[in-house]
Amino acid sequence: MTVRRDFQESGRGRSDLLIGREDALAAAREQLSRGGSVLLHGPAGIGKSTVLRTLAAEYGESARTVLRCSATESESHLPFLALADLLGLALDEVSGQLPVAQRVALEAALTGRGESTLQRDGLALRLAVLSALRALAAKGPVLVVADDLQWLDSASTELLGFAARRLGDDPVRMVFAGRTVDGQEYDRYLRASTPDTLAVRVNPLTRSQVETLLEHRGYALPRSTVREIHRTSAGNPLYALELGRALAENPTPPRPGEPLPVPTSLRALVLSRLEMLSDDARRTLLVVSAGARPTLALLHAAGRENAEAETAQAAALGLLATEPEGPAVRFAHPLVSAALYAEASAQERRAAHAALSTVASDPIERARHLALATDGTDPEVAARLAEAAALARDRGAPTVASSLGLLAARYTPADSVPNPDEHRLQAAEDAITAGELDLARDIARQVLARSTVPAQRVRAWIIVIDTAGHAMTEVDAVFPQALADAGDDPRLLALIHYQLAWRAILVEGNFAECREEAARSAELAAQGGDRHTELMSLSFQAQTETLMGHPDAPATIKRALKEPQDPQVTVHHNGIGSARFRWLIMSDQLSEARATITTLLREVRRRGSVESEVHFLRGLAETELRCGHCGRALDLARESLRLARDTGIGEVASAMLAALAEASGGDVDRALALARESVEHAEENGDLIYLSRAQAALGYARLVAGDAPGAVQSLRRARELEHDLGVDDPARGRWQGDLAEALVRVGELDEAQEVIDVSRAHALRLGRESVLAVLDRAEALVRAARGEHEAALAQLTSAQDRLAKLGYGLEEARAALALAELRTGPPVPGASPAPTSYDEAARLFRRSRALPWLRRVDAATVPNPAPQPLFVQRPQALAALDGLAAMERQVAALVMEGATNREIAGRLFISVKTVEATLTRVYRKLGIRSRVDIVRLAAGRHTG
């Protein structure tokens, strides 16, 4: 008997499976023809793999290298497996072109012959994947094809996404497919692809398309039956074909109006195929189903002596893939595996796992199989699972660690130490690290429902609070219950008072109360001998005091830096490293602030902490913005916002910082939209601390856009909020100069002077030199408006010089612009302005890559229609720079600052060779020959 192999969904020679896929194919082809990437998404069996393989066949012919992987659910818990599929066969070709540290880390990850983990080798692995793809792309176009993204292991997803976001114009296209329900989850798959990836939903078939599909297969069925097939299958082509086949082969078709004589689930249809297998072949397939990455060698080691013949029989029945793209034995469709595993008895499943528990190569997989081979609780198995969870945690795979922790809880006897709830709580904390907040919250509530141990209950309450994020008003009722459970235990009370400090600042907007709660937490933690919580509380107290302008801030930072230290606190986004960075940047120590935040960012990327990475990306972007490196700041702010939106962590803060960066170096309309978004979300969350900063960002964006009345409105609101918060340090929000300038532009000179006087008093007390210089710039505008021309010129000149010495490039350029406007005076109708008055401002804005401000200069210097080549060249140069890819813009911007190739490599976390290759592309795109030409072009001068 010949059995069709429909589960393979092959894209070759199977045009019937492309019925109804014209729109998806057209959209994907158009995107790929432009050099972009594509993500196909839809429910299981909808035809994503078919479209994927069709596109891979079409575009793979023009690619020099095609990298493929197709993950399965059973292997999704093993780090690096998808990456091994993609790069395993290409490793020999590129390894010689990688730096030693990258090569060693990548080889260890792909081969398993070593101890490479994201926790230890995160940066080296990320750069190694990026370097490998670039090395392949340097030899010709690369096509990356990945199916079933929903099963891609998290480590591979993270590494692939890191590389994809940085490929720029390298000829690498990606075609991915991932399972979604109602098209709602595909955005989380985009993190593994390039930023310009087009998401294409593969939709269910219409009734007429289902009818055409069935007719193409030769299934002559009544229209009423086709209608029922369409209803039962919900337009899923795989389900429709299986239902159609079953009905076509049924000798007694159903009467009109009767339900279909087959179940809506495919399980029975799959099992009908399995019945054709021998008992030995079924047992072999069960081992394949139970395994994470089964190979013929593994099957032999697991006792399946005739694995070759038995898998060949299954392939002939269409149950296994007949053209495997690697050594793994894989099912033609995951439904086959699921149905086979579900149909097996518990004893059969345990036997399969027992066989794999001794032969699997990975310790995580061995522990998992040992657990699933065990019936009932077993403390030894639970211990093995806990060890495997710790290993997964060290590898930077918190999702795997969480699932293993839950298994450990399941196999832990109730009277063991640690008991099951200890494992559950650790699993919940791992879930938070992985960004799975709903899972963490559910686990914590399960513990609260059963546990009477105060320490466990408080720990669970803290998890519930943590999962609320900045929306702490939603968990107000938790605090009294947590305090009741804590009793008089200082260790437990310290944990709660630390959270109460956050509540004070986020909900009440009370910095003073926040400081008191943080200090109380530190005191309690010291009493209880909890150094970790003591350091976290001291760090939070230091940050709060710094933002308040409190005189005790330096002393608190010094206390938090005393030994013994906790490495986790040092690099935590709310730890002492972050507190020290905030102190440095508010104290005008920009170089040291940049070095500090760069080190922190590098470390958290190595550890794989997503929330800290989002936070430190913002910090580095803010530092670059202060320094006047607007292009670099914009790239970092956008990266932080993408990551925040991917994870749902820190979205308000990242949108706020991105608004500032866009208004300084990008698109003003986008800046306004992001600022309004951050204001709206902060108000919804009741997040007063970021609401003030969001209003300041909105005011700045409005000022840049030329909307002085709107700027005044937003900046006045920021002033009110900071006053209510108890924030006296003008270096916290740095909105004072913008408010004074906007007030001058609307004619409110007395209020502008009042803002300057009040802010100056605080700045003098705290020694905020850059704030004082900005206030002098604003005061010069007040004086100029009052006719004190010479005094205004002198004050502006002094302010510009001081800002230049402090390293505030953008603020220096704004002072130069104010000087130019003052010297030029109001425009005379019919007369040309004096362009030379603006040359210095234009040069400084170009150096800073402050495009919105530069456009303002250009608007002020528009000459009469008579041709003036100098000013024709300037916008052309800017347009050329705007056409560069993100990485190319960053490198070019650093060249403009005078950075060497080695300095650029260190700043951007790339190799010197990558810098050189990027510069080569920049030269080619801009039609220039050297670094000097970049500077000349940016300055608006002809390159000869």
Short mmCIF file of N, CA, C and O in Angstrom, two decimals, residues 743-839:
data_model
loop_
_atom_site.label_atom_id
_atom_site.label_comp_id
_atom_site.label_asym_id
_atom_site.label_seq_id
_atom_site.Cartn_x
_atom_site.Cartn_y
_atom_site.Cartn_z
N LEU A 743 10.17 80.20 27.88
CA LEU A 743 9.46 81.35 28.46
C LEU A 743 9.89 82.65 27.79
O LEU A 743 9.07 83.54 27.55
N VAL A 744 11.17 82.77 27.46
CA VAL A 744 11.64 83.96 26.73
C VAL A 744 10.94 84.05 25.40
O VAL A 744 10.51 85.13 24.95
N ARG A 745 10.79 82.92 24.71
CA ARG A 745 10.21 82.93 23.37
C ARG A 745 8.72 83.28 23.39
O ARG A 745 8.18 83.71 22.38
N VAL A 746 8.05 83.07 24.54
CA VAL A 746 6.64 83.46 24.61
C VAL A 746 6.47 84.78 25.34
O VAL A 746 5.34 85.22 25.62
N GLY A 747 7.61 85.44 25.68
CA GLY A 747 7.54 86.77 26.27
C GLY A 747 7.39 86.82 27.76
O GLY A 747 7.17 87.90 28.34
N GLU A 748 7.53 85.69 28.46
CA GLU A 748 7.41 85.66 29.92
C GLU A 748 8.79 85.80 30.54
O GLU A 748 9.37 84.86 31.11
N LEU A 749 9.36 87.02 30.46
CA LEU A 749 10.74 87.21 30.89
C LEU A 749 10.90 87.14 32.40
O LEU A 749 11.91 86.60 32.90
N ASP A 750 9.95 87.65 33.16
CA ASP A 750 10.08 87.62 34.61
C ASP A 750 10.06 86.19 35.14
O ASP A 750 10.84 85.82 36.03
N GLU A 751 9.15 85.37 34.61
CA GLU A 751 9.11 83.97 35.05
C GLU A 751 10.38 83.24 34.64
O GLU A 751 10.90 82.41 35.39
N ALA A 752 10.89 83.54 33.44
CA ALA A 752 12.14 82.91 33.00
C ALA A 752 13.26 83.25 33.98
O ALA A 752 14.04 82.37 34.37
N GLN A 753 13.36 84.52 34.38
CA GLN A 753 14.42 84.90 35.33
C GLN A 753 14.22 84.23 36.68
O GLN A 753 15.20 83.83 37.34
N GLU A 754 12.98 84.09 37.09
CA GLU A 754 12.70 83.41 38.37
C GLU A 754 13.17 81.95 38.32
O GLU A 754 13.77 81.45 39.26
N VAL A 755 12.88 81.25 37.20
CA VAL A 755 13.33 79.86 37.04
C VAL A 755 14.85 79.80 37.14
O VAL A 755 15.42 78.93 37.81
N ILE A 756 15.51 80.73 36.48
CA ILE A 756 16.98 80.76 36.48
C ILE A 756 17.51 81.00 37.89
O ILE A 756 18.43 80.30 38.35
N ASP A 757 16.94 81.97 38.62
CA ASP A 757 17.44 82.31 39.95
C ASP A 757 17.28 81.15 40.93
O ASP A 757 18.20 80.82 41.69
N VAL A 758 16.11 80.52 40.93
CA VAL A 758 15.85 79.41 41.85
C VAL A 758 16.76 78.23 41.53
O VAL A 758 17.37 77.63 42.43
N SER A 759 16.86 77.90 40.26
CA SER A 759 17.69 76.77 39.86
C SER A 759 19.17 77.04 40.12
O SER A 759 19.92 76.14 40.52
N ARG A 760 19.60 78.28 39.92
CA ARG A 760 21.00 78.61 40.13
C ARG A 760 21.40 78.42 41.60
O ARG A 760 22.51 77.96 41.91
N ALA A 761 20.49 78.78 42.50
CA ALA A 761 20.79 78.62 43.92
C ALA A 761 21.07 77.16 44.27
O ALA A 761 22.03 76.85 44.99
N HIS A 762 20.24 76.26 43.76
CA HIS A 762 20.46 74.83 44.01
C HIS A 762 21.73 74.34 43.32
O HIS A 762 22.50 73.55 43.89
N ALA A 763 21.96 74.79 42.11
CA ALA A 763 23.14 74.34 41.36
C ALA A 763 24.43 74.81 42.03
O ALA A 763 25.43 74.09 42.07
N LEU A 764 24.43 76.04 42.57
CA LEU A 764 25.60 76.55 43.27
C LEU A 764 25.87 75.73 44.53
O LEU A 764 27.01 75.40 44.85
N ARG A 765 24.80 75.40 45.26
CA ARG A 765 24.96 74.61 46.49
C ARG A 765 25.55 73.24 46.21
O ARG A 765 26.37 72.73 46.99
N LEU A 766 25.16 72.66 45.07
CA LEU A 766 25.59 71.29 44.76
C LEU A 766 26.79 71.23 43.82
O LEU A 766 27.29 70.15 43.52
N GLY A 767 27.23 72.38 43.33
CA GLY A 767 28.40 72.40 42.45
C GLY A 767 28.12 71.83 41.07
O GLY A 767 28.98 71.18 40.48
N ARG A 768 26.95 72.10 40.52
CA ARG A 768 26.57 71.57 39.20
C ARG A 768 27.01 72.57 38.12
O ARG A 768 26.25 73.44 37.70
N GLU A 769 28.26 72.44 37.68
CA GLU A 769 28.86 73.43 36.79
C GLU A 769 28.15 73.48 35.44
O GLU A 769 27.93 74.56 34.89
N SER A 770 27.80 72.35 34.88
CA SER A 770 27.15 72.36 33.55
C SER A 770 25.78 73.00 33.63
O SER A 770 25.35 73.71 32.72
N VAL A 771 25.07 72.76 34.73
CA VAL A 771 23.76 73.38 34.90
C VAL A 771 23.90 74.89 35.00
O VAL A 771 23.14 75.66 34.40
N LEU A 772 24.92 75.35 35.73
CA LEU A 772 25.16 76.79 35.86
C LEU A 772 25.46 77.43 34.51
O LEU A 772 24.98 78.52 34.20
N ALA A 773 26.24 76.72 33.67
CA ALA A 773 26.56 77.26 32.35
C ALA A 773 25.31 77.34 31.48
O ALA A 773 25.10 78.32 30.74
N VAL A 774 24.45 76.32 31.53
CA VAL A 774 23.21 76.34 30.76
C VAL A 774 22.29 77.45 31.25
O VAL A 774 21.63 78.14 30.45
N LEU A 775 22.23 77.65 32.56
CA LEU A 775 21.41 78.73 33.10
C LEU A 775 21.93 80.10 32.66
O LEU A 775 21.15 81.01 32.38
N ASP A 776 23.26 80.22 32.57
CA ASP A 776 23.83 81.47 32.06
C ASP A 776 23.43 81.69 30.60
O ASP A 776 23.15 82.82 30.18
N ARG A 777 23.42 80.61 29.83
CA ARG A 777 22.97 80.73 28.44
C ARG A 777 21.53 81.22 28.37
O ARG A 777 21.18 82.10 27.58
N ALA A 778 20.69 80.65 29.23
CA ALA A 778 19.29 81.07 29.24
C ALA A 778 19.15 82.51 29.72
O ALA A 778 18.34 83.29 29.19
N GLU A 779 19.94 82.89 30.73
CA GLU A 779 19.85 84.26 31.24
C GLU A 779 20.30 85.26 30.18
O GLU A 779 19.76 86.38 30.11
N ALA A 780 21.27 84.87 29.35
CA ALA A 780 21.68 85.75 28.26
C ALA A 780 20.52 86.02 27.31
O ALA A 780 20.38 87.13 26.77
N LEU A 781 19.68 85.03 27.09
CA LEU A 781 18.50 85.22 26.23
C LEU A 781 17.54 86.22 26.87
O LEU A 781 16.92 87.05 26.17
N VAL A 782 17.40 86.13 28.20
CA VAL A 782 16.55 87.10 28.89
C VAL A 782 17.11 88.51 28.71
O VAL A 782 16.38 89.47 28.41
N ARG A 783 18.43 88.64 28.91
CA ARG A 783 19.05 89.96 28.78
C ARG A 783 18.92 90.51 27.35
O ARG A 783 18.66 91.70 27.14
N ALA A 784 19.12 89.61 26.39
CA ALA A 784 18.99 90.06 25.00
C ALA A 784 17.58 90.56 24.72
O ALA A 784 17.38 91.57 24.03
N ALA A 785 16.58 89.85 25.27
CA ALA A 785 15.18 90.26 25.06
C ALA A 785 14.90 91.61 25.73
O ALA A 785 13.99 92.34 25.30
N ARG A 786 15.67 91.94 26.75
CA ARG A 786 15.49 93.21 27.44
C ARG A 786 16.39 94.31 26.87
O ARG A 786 16.46 95.41 27.42
N GLY A 787 17.13 93.99 25.79
CA GLY A 787 17.95 95.00 25.13
C GLY A 787 19.35 95.12 25.67
O GLY A 787 20.10 96.01 25.24
N GLU A 788 19.77 94.21 26.58
CA GLU A 788 21.13 94.25 27.13
C GLU A 788 22.05 93.45 26.22
O GLU A 788 22.54 92.37 26.57
N HIS A 789 22.30 94.00 25.04
CA HIS A 789 22.96 93.26 23.97
C HIS A 789 24.38 92.84 24.35
O HIS A 789 24.76 91.66 24.23
N GLU A 790 25.21 93.77 24.79
CA GLU A 790 26.61 93.46 25.07
C GLU A 790 26.75 92.49 26.24
O GLU A 790 27.57 91.58 26.21
N ALA A 791 25.95 92.70 27.29
CA ALA A 791 26.01 91.79 28.43
C ALA A 791 25.60 90.37 28.01
O ALA A 791 26.19 89.37 28.46
N ALA A 792 24.59 90.29 27.14
CA ALA A 792 24.15 88.98 26.67
C ALA A 792 25.24 88.29 25.86
O ALA A 792 25.49 87.08 26.01
N LEU A 793 25.92 89.05 24.98
CA LEU A 793 27.02 88.47 24.19
C LEU A 793 28.12 87.93 25.09
O LEU A 793 28.64 86.82 24.89
N ALA A 794 28.51 88.71 26.08
CA ALA A 794 29.58 88.28 26.98
C ALA A 794 29.17 87.03 27.76
O ALA A 794 29.98 86.09 27.92
N GLN A 795 27.94 86.98 28.23
CA GLN A 795 27.48 85.84 29.02
C GLN A 795 27.37 84.59 28.15
O GLN A 795 27.73 83.48 28.58
N LEU A 796 26.91 84.73 26.92
CA LEU A 796 26.82 83.58 26.01
C LEU A 796 28.21 83.05 25.66
O LEU A 796 28.44 81.84 25.62
N THR A 797 29.15 83.95 25.41
CA THR A 797 30.51 83.53 25.06
C THR A 797 31.13 82.75 26.22
O THR A 797 31.75 81.70 26.03
N SER A 798 30.94 83.24 27.44
CA SER A 798 31.46 82.55 28.62
C SER A 798 30.80 81.19 28.79
O SER A 798 31.46 80.18 29.08
N ALA A 799 29.49 81.14 28.61
CA ALA A 799 28.76 79.88 28.77
C ALA A 799 29.23 78.85 27.75
O ALA A 799 29.43 77.67 28.08
N GLN A 800 29.43 79.27 26.51
CA GLN A 800 29.88 78.34 25.49
C GLN A 800 31.26 77.78 25.84
O GLN A 800 31.50 76.57 25.71
N ASP A 801 32.17 78.62 26.28
CA ASP A 801 33.51 78.16 26.63
C ASP A 801 33.47 77.16 27.77
O ASP A 801 34.16 76.13 27.74
N ARG A 802 32.68 77.43 28.79
CA ARG A 802 32.61 76.52 29.94
C ARG A 802 31.99 75.19 29.55
O ARG A 802 32.43 74.12 29.99
N LEU A 803 30.95 75.21 28.73
CA LEU A 803 30.33 73.96 28.28
C LEU A 803 31.29 73.15 27.44
O LEU A 803 31.30 71.91 27.51
N ALA A 804 32.10 73.82 26.63
CA ALA A 804 33.09 73.12 25.82
C ALA A 804 34.11 72.42 26.71
O ALA A 804 34.49 71.26 26.48
N LYS A 805 34.58 73.11 27.76
CA LYS A 805 35.57 72.51 28.66
C LYS A 805 34.99 71.33 29.43
O LYS A 805 35.70 70.36 29.73
N LEU A 806 33.72 71.40 29.77
CA LEU A 806 33.08 70.31 30.51
C LEU A 806 32.73 69.12 29.62
O LEU A 806 32.42 68.05 30.11
N GLY A 807 32.78 69.31 28.29
CA GLY A 807 32.50 68.22 27.37
C GLY A 807 31.06 68.06 26.98
O GLY A 807 30.66 67.01 26.46
N TYR A 808 30.23 69.10 27.18
CA TYR A 808 28.82 69.04 26.81
C TYR A 808 28.65 69.58 25.40
O TYR A 808 28.32 70.76 25.19
N GLY A 809 28.89 68.71 24.41
CA GLY A 809 28.96 69.16 23.03
C GLY A 809 27.68 69.76 22.50
O GLY A 809 27.71 70.78 21.78
N LEU A 810 26.53 69.16 22.81
CA LEU A 810 25.27 69.68 22.28
C LEU A 810 24.92 71.01 22.93
O LEU A 810 24.46 71.95 22.25
N GLU A 811 25.12 71.12 24.24
CA GLU A 811 24.83 72.37 24.91
C GLU A 811 25.77 73.47 24.42
O GLU A 811 25.38 74.65 24.30
N GLU A 812 27.02 73.13 24.15
CA GLU A 812 27.97 74.09 23.57
C GLU A 812 27.45 74.60 22.23
O GLU A 812 27.48 75.80 21.94
N ALA A 813 26.97 73.68 21.39
CA ALA A 813 26.45 74.07 20.08
C ALA A 813 25.23 74.96 20.21
O ALA A 813 25.05 75.91 19.44
N ARG A 814 24.37 74.69 21.20
CA ARG A 814 23.19 75.53 21.40
C ARG A 814 23.60 76.95 21.82
O ARG A 814 22.96 77.93 21.44
N ALA A 815 24.66 77.05 22.62
CA ALA A 815 25.16 78.37 22.98
C ALA A 815 25.69 79.11 21.76
O ALA A 815 25.47 80.32 21.59
N ALA A 816 26.39 78.36 20.88
CA ALA A 816 26.90 78.97 19.64
C ALA A 816 25.75 79.43 18.76
O ALA A 816 25.83 80.49 18.11
N LEU A 817 24.66 78.68 18.72
CA LEU A 817 23.49 79.08 17.94
C LEU A 817 22.87 80.36 18.52
O LEU A 817 22.50 81.28 17.78
N ALA A 818 22.77 80.42 19.84
CA ALA A 818 22.22 81.63 20.46
C ALA A 818 23.09 82.84 20.15
O ALA A 818 22.57 83.94 19.90
N LEU A 819 24.41 82.65 20.16
CA LEU A 819 25.31 83.73 19.80
C LEU A 819 25.09 84.19 18.37
O LEU A 819 25.05 85.40 18.07
N ALA A 820 24.95 83.21 17.46
CA ALA A 820 24.74 83.55 16.05
C ALA A 820 23.44 84.33 15.87
O ALA A 820 23.38 85.32 15.13
N GLU A 821 22.38 83.88 16.54
CA GLU A 821 21.10 84.58 16.43
C GLU A 821 21.19 86.00 16.99
O GLU A 821 20.60 86.94 16.46
N LEU A 822 21.95 86.14 18.09
CA LEU A 822 22.08 87.45 18.70
C LEU A 822 22.89 88.40 17.82
O LEU A 822 22.55 89.58 17.67
N ARG A 823 23.96 87.87 17.23
CA ARG A 823 24.81 88.72 16.39
C ARG A 823 24.12 89.08 15.08
O ARG A 823 24.34 90.18 14.53
N THR A 824 23.32 88.16 14.56
CA THR A 824 22.66 88.40 13.28
C THR A 824 21.49 89.36 13.43
O THR A 824 21.23 90.20 12.57
N GLY A 825 20.79 89.24 14.54
CA GLY A 825 19.63 90.09 14.75
C GLY A 825 18.44 89.59 13.97
O GLY A 825 18.51 88.60 13.24
N PRO A 826 17.30 90.25 14.10
CA PRO A 826 16.10 89.82 13.39
C PRO A 826 16.29 89.96 11.88
O PRO A 826 16.96 90.88 11.42
N PRO A 827 15.73 89.06 11.09
CA PRO A 827 15.89 89.13 9.65
C PRO A 827 15.25 90.38 9.06
O PRO A 827 14.20 90.84 9.51
N VAL A 828 15.93 90.96 8.06
CA VAL A 828 15.42 92.13 7.36
C VAL A 828 14.72 91.67 6.08
O VAL A 828 15.31 90.93 5.30
N PRO A 829 13.47 92.07 5.87
CA PRO A 829 12.75 91.63 4.66
C PRO A 829 13.53 91.96 3.39
O PRO A 829 14.00 93.08 3.21
N GLY A 830 13.65 90.95 2.50
CA GLY A 830 14.31 91.15 1.21
C GLY A 830 15.81 91.07 1.27
O GLY A 830 16.48 91.14 0.24
N ALA A 831 16.40 90.93 2.49
CA ALA A 831 17.86 90.87 2.61
C ALA A 831 18.30 89.47 3.00
O ALA A 831 17.56 88.74 3.65
N SER A 832 19.50 89.12 2.57
CA SER A 832 20.05 87.81 2.93
C SER A 832 20.64 87.86 4.33
O SER A 832 21.24 88.85 4.72
N PRO A 833 20.47 86.78 5.12
CA PRO A 833 21.10 86.75 6.43
C PRO A 833 22.61 86.64 6.29
O PRO A 833 23.11 86.39 5.21
N ALA A 834 23.29 86.80 7.38
CA ALA A 834 24.76 86.70 7.36
C ALA A 834 25.16 85.28 7.71
O ALA A 834 25.23 84.93 8.88
N PRO A 835 25.41 84.44 6.72
CA PRO A 835 25.67 83.02 6.99
C PRO A 835 26.86 82.79 7.90
O PRO A 835 26.87 81.86 8.69
N THR A 836 27.91 83.62 7.78
CA THR A 836 29.10 83.36 8.57
C THR A 836 28.81 83.40 10.06
O THR A 836 29.55 82.80 10.84
N SER A 837 27.77 84.10 10.49
CA SER A 837 27.43 84.13 11.90
C SER A 837 27.05 82.75 12.42
O SER A 837 27.12 82.51 13.63
N TYR A 838 26.60 81.88 11.55
CA TYR A 838 26.12 80.57 11.95
C TYR A 838 27.13 79.45 11.69
O TYR A 838 26.85 78.29 11.99
N ASP A 839 28.29 79.76 11.13
CA ASP A 839 29.22 78.71 10.76
C ASP A 839 29.67 77.88 11.96
O ASP A 839 29.77 76.66 11.90
#
